[in-house]
Each structure stands twice: as structure tokens, then as C-alpha cells.
Amino acid sequence: MDTEEKNERLMSLDALRGFDMLFIMGLAGWVAIVCQLLPSCGLTAWLHGQMEHVEWNGLAHHDTIFPLFLFIAGISFPFSLAKQTASGKTVGQIYGKIVRRGLTLVLLGIIYNGLLRFPSFADLRLAGVLQRIGLAWMFAALLFTGFKPKVNMAISAIILVGYWLAMWLIPSGDAPFSFEDNLVG
């Protein structure tokens, strides 16, 4: 087997995935500790602040970890799809793998959030990060494989505008875009 055939991975994408995984696994905590050990200057204080989520409005580095992971999963999928198609997988097999992978991530997320500790159903966290990654990736992959790009752009626009309209028009308090008075809350 030729070296180029054996190593078909996109190294820059793997490097970005690895960088993001470091933060998923807790690098932010280590960065925060190092910032506390160094003399307090503007840079370390700023960097320490970047290792936490903002409360509601604003953006810090820590707020980009989950979206970056979804971005990487989305960017990776066309490569996977091309490889599966080239190996002769049927459309049904590809859809099956997409659904199986998405539901596996949901199940792993539920297990991670305490399913095996047998909590009461009310205490079980069903909407954790891993579950959201699994569902978001699964539906995006199904849309990507099922529709042409223009249809996917229209679906994306409808979802975004519809979400914005729901947040704005469905009454939930006096200030619809505030933390306390929004539809999501």
C-alpha cells in the first residue's frame, strides 16, 4: 500500500480536533491555574477570564469549544461520506450508520450524565452536551446526504429565522432577549 493511500487524513483538521479535545478534556482548568500562579498582569487576568463561560451576553474562548467541535464534525463528514461511497456502501447503509452514530452519542451522553447510577427520571440530565452533539451531527448529516446544497441553505435560513421569530414573538416576559425572559429559559 502506498504511503499516500494509507494516510488520507487531513492533518490540519486532525490538529484542530486535537486542540479542541484538549479543552474538552480540561485544559482550560490548567490554563486558569497557571494564570493564578503568575503575577497578576493584564494578560493573565484576560486569559483567565477566557477560560470560563460568559453568563449570558458576550463571548469568551470557552464558549467556542462546543461550536468548534460541531464545526469539525460537520467539516469531517463529507470526507467520511466520500470514503463510504467509494467503498460501495449503499445509501441505506450510510443512513443507518449516521443514525446509529448519532443515537450512540446520545446514549453515551445519558450514561455519562448518570444513567447507571439509577437516579430518579426527574434528576437525569437528558439534554447534555454529548447528546446535543449527537443529535445536531445526526440531523445535519441526514440533511447533507438527503438534499442538494441550495435546499440545505433554505432549510438553514428557515430554521435560523424561525428560531429568531419564536424568541422574539412568543411571549415569555418583558424582555424577550434577556436571560430571564426568553423562550428557551
GROMACS .gro file of C-alpha atoms in nm, residues 2-162:
model
  161
    2ASP     CA    1   0.130   0.342  -0.099
    3THR     CA    2   0.204   0.594   0.181
    4GLU     CA    3  -0.032   0.847   0.027
    5GLU     CA    4  -0.312   0.591   0.007
    6LYS     CA    5  -0.253   0.487   0.367
    7ASN     CA    6  -0.256   0.841   0.508
    8GLU     CA    7  -0.558   1.015   0.354
    9ARG     CA    8  -0.634   1.219   0.666
   10LEU     CA    9  -0.635   1.598   0.657
   11MET     CA   10  -0.366   1.682   0.913
   12SER     CA   11  -0.484   2.040   0.973
   13LEU     CA   12  -0.832   1.912   1.061
   14ASP     CA   13  -0.685   1.649   1.293
   15ALA     CA   14  -0.469   1.915   1.460
   16LEU     CA   15  -0.771   2.141   1.513
   17ARG     CA   16  -0.971   1.847   1.651
   18GLY     CA   17  -0.687   1.765   1.890
   19PHE     CA   18  -0.664   2.126   2.005
   20ASP     CA   19  -1.037   2.134   2.073
   21MET     CA   20  -1.023   1.797   2.251
   22LEU     CA   21  -0.758   1.932   2.487
   23PHE     CA   22  -1.007   2.194   2.602
   24ILE     CA   23  -1.292   1.943   2.617
   25MET     CA   24  -1.075   1.729   2.846
   26GLY     CA   25  -0.998   2.015   3.084
   27LEU     CA   26  -0.707   2.221   2.953
   28ALA     CA   27  -0.899   2.538   3.047
   29GLY     CA   28  -0.868   2.444   3.415
   30TRP     CA   29  -0.493   2.405   3.382
   31VAL     CA   30  -0.460   2.737   3.199
   32ALA     CA   31  -0.663   2.906   3.475
   33ILE     CA   32  -0.436   2.756   3.743
   34VAL     CA   33  -0.122   2.875   3.563
   35CYS     CA   34  -0.276   3.223   3.531
   36GLN     CA   35  -0.338   3.230   3.905
   37LEU     CA   36   0.021   3.129   3.979
   38LEU     CA   37   0.171   3.405   3.764
   39PRO     CA   38   0.184   3.762   3.887
   40SER     CA   39  -0.139   3.937   3.813
   41CYS     CA   40  -0.100   4.138   3.499
   42GLY     CA   41  -0.344   4.231   3.230
   43LEU     CA   42  -0.261   3.937   3.006
   44THR     CA   43  -0.302   3.663   3.269
   45ALA     CA   44  -0.622   3.819   3.402
   46TRP     CA   45  -0.763   3.837   3.049
   47LEU     CA   46  -0.654   3.480   2.971
   48HIS     CA   47  -0.805   3.351   3.296
   49GLY     CA   48  -1.134   3.519   3.202
   50GLN     CA   49  -1.128   3.343   2.865
   51MET     CA   50  -1.131   3.002   3.040
   52GLU     CA   51  -1.486   3.048   3.172
   53HIS     CA   52  -1.826   3.081   3.003
   54VAL     CA   53  -1.982   3.426   2.994
   55GLU     CA   54  -2.304   3.442   3.195
   56TRP     CA   55  -2.534   3.548   2.913
   57ASN     CA   56  -2.414   3.806   2.663
   58GLY     CA   57  -2.062   3.827   2.530
   59LEU     CA   58  -1.813   3.570   2.412
   60ALA     CA   59  -1.508   3.404   2.563
   61HIS     CA   60  -1.278   3.134   2.428
   62HIS     CA   61  -1.451   2.878   2.650
   63ASP     CA   62  -1.780   2.948   2.469
   64THR     CA   63  -1.627   2.835   2.138
   65ILE     CA   64  -1.531   2.479   2.237
   66PHE     CA   65  -1.870   2.316   2.169
   67PRO     CA   66  -1.941   2.505   1.843
   68LEU     CA   67  -1.587   2.431   1.721
   69PHE     CA   68  -1.638   2.061   1.786
   70LEU     CA   69  -1.965   2.068   1.587
   71PHE     CA   70  -1.791   2.260   1.309
   72ILE     CA   71  -1.514   1.998   1.295
   73ALA     CA   72  -1.769   1.714   1.290
   74GLY     CA   73  -1.953   1.887   1.006
   75ILE     CA   74  -1.638   1.956   0.805
   76SER     CA   75  -1.524   1.594   0.852
   77PHE     CA   76  -1.846   1.437   0.730
   78PRO     CA   77  -1.802   1.496   0.353
   79PHE     CA   78  -1.466   1.316   0.371
   80SER     CA   79  -1.628   1.024   0.550
   81LEU     CA   80  -1.921   1.021   0.308
   82ALA     CA   81  -1.688   1.016   0.005
   83LYS     CA   82  -1.490   0.728   0.156
   84GLN     CA   83  -1.806   0.530   0.230
   85THR     CA   84  -1.945   0.594  -0.118
   86ALA     CA   85  -1.615   0.493  -0.278
   87SER     CA   86  -1.614   0.168  -0.079
   88GLY     CA   87  -1.953   0.077  -0.226
   89LYS     CA   88  -2.182   0.141   0.071
   90THR     CA   89  -2.547   0.182  -0.020
   91VAL     CA   90  -2.749   0.490   0.071
   92GLY     CA   91  -2.937   0.280   0.326
   93GLN     CA   92  -2.614   0.165   0.489
   94ILE     CA   93  -2.488   0.523   0.506
   95TYR     CA   94  -2.815   0.646   0.661
   96GLY     CA   95  -2.803   0.355   0.907
   97LYS     CA   96  -2.451   0.445   1.013
   98ILE     CA   97  -2.547   0.812   1.057
   99VAL     CA   98  -2.848   0.729   1.276
  100ARG     CA   99  -2.657   0.464   1.473
  101ARG     CA  100  -2.368   0.703   1.542
  102GLY     CA  101  -2.599   0.988   1.643
  103LEU     CA  102  -2.806   0.772   1.878
  104THR     CA  103  -2.490   0.614   2.021
  105LEU     CA  104  -2.362   0.959   2.116
  106VAL     CA  105  -2.698   1.039   2.278
  107LEU     CA  106  -2.690   0.713   2.477
  108LEU     CA  107  -2.327   0.769   2.584
  109GLY     CA  108  -2.419   1.120   2.696
  110ILE     CA  109  -2.709   0.991   2.905
  111ILE     CA  110  -2.484   0.724   3.059
  112TYR     CA  111  -2.217   0.987   3.130
  113ASN     CA  112  -2.476   1.207   3.300
  114GLY     CA  113  -2.570   0.936   3.549
  115LEU     CA  114  -2.798   0.677   3.393
  116LEU     CA  115  -2.608   0.389   3.555
  117ARG     CA  116  -2.635   0.549   3.897
  118PHE     CA  117  -3.010   0.485   3.860
  119PRO     CA  118  -3.135   0.830   3.958
  120SER     CA  119  -3.496   0.918   3.951
  121PHE     CA  120  -3.601   1.008   3.599
  122ALA     CA  121  -3.657   1.371   3.705
  123ASP     CA  122  -3.289   1.401   3.808
  124LEU     CA  123  -3.144   1.250   3.490
  125ARG     CA  124  -2.991   1.509   3.257
  126LEU     CA  125  -3.116   1.418   2.911
  127ALA     CA  126  -3.002   1.731   2.728
  128GLY     CA  127  -2.627   1.722   2.794
  129VAL     CA  128  -2.353   1.838   2.560
  130LEU     CA  129  -2.279   1.493   2.415
  131GLN     CA  130  -2.648   1.434   2.345
  132ARG     CA  131  -2.672   1.767   2.166
  133ILE     CA  132  -2.361   1.690   1.961
  134GLY     CA  133  -2.508   1.352   1.864
  135LEU     CA  134  -2.844   1.494   1.758
  136ALA     CA  135  -2.703   1.802   1.584
  137TRP     CA  136  -2.449   1.596   1.391
  138MET     CA  137  -2.703   1.329   1.301
  139PHE     CA  138  -2.964   1.571   1.166
  140ALA     CA  139  -2.701   1.777   0.982
  141ALA     CA  140  -2.556   1.463   0.823
  142LEU     CA  141  -2.903   1.341   0.722
  143LEU     CA  142  -2.981   1.679   0.567
  144PHE     CA  143  -2.643   1.690   0.391
  145THR     CA  144  -2.691   1.346   0.238
  146GLY     CA  145  -3.059   1.390   0.160
  147PHE     CA  146  -3.077   1.730  -0.007
  148LYS     CA  147  -2.890   1.946  -0.254
  149PRO     CA  148  -2.688   2.244  -0.121
  150LYS     CA  149  -2.948   2.507  -0.221
  151VAL     CA  150  -3.223   2.318  -0.036
  152ASN     CA  151  -2.996   2.287   0.268
  153MET     CA  152  -2.928   2.662   0.260
  154ALA     CA  153  -3.303   2.727   0.250
  155ILE     CA  154  -3.364   2.485   0.538
  156SER     CA  155  -3.087   2.653   0.741
  157ALA     CA  156  -3.231   3.000   0.676
  158ILE     CA  157  -3.582   2.884   0.774
  159ILE     CA  158  -3.451   2.730   1.097
  160LEU     CA  159  -3.248   3.040   1.192
  161VAL     CA  160  -3.520   3.293   1.108
  162GLY     CA  161  -3.787   3.071   1.265
   0.00000   0.00000   0.00000
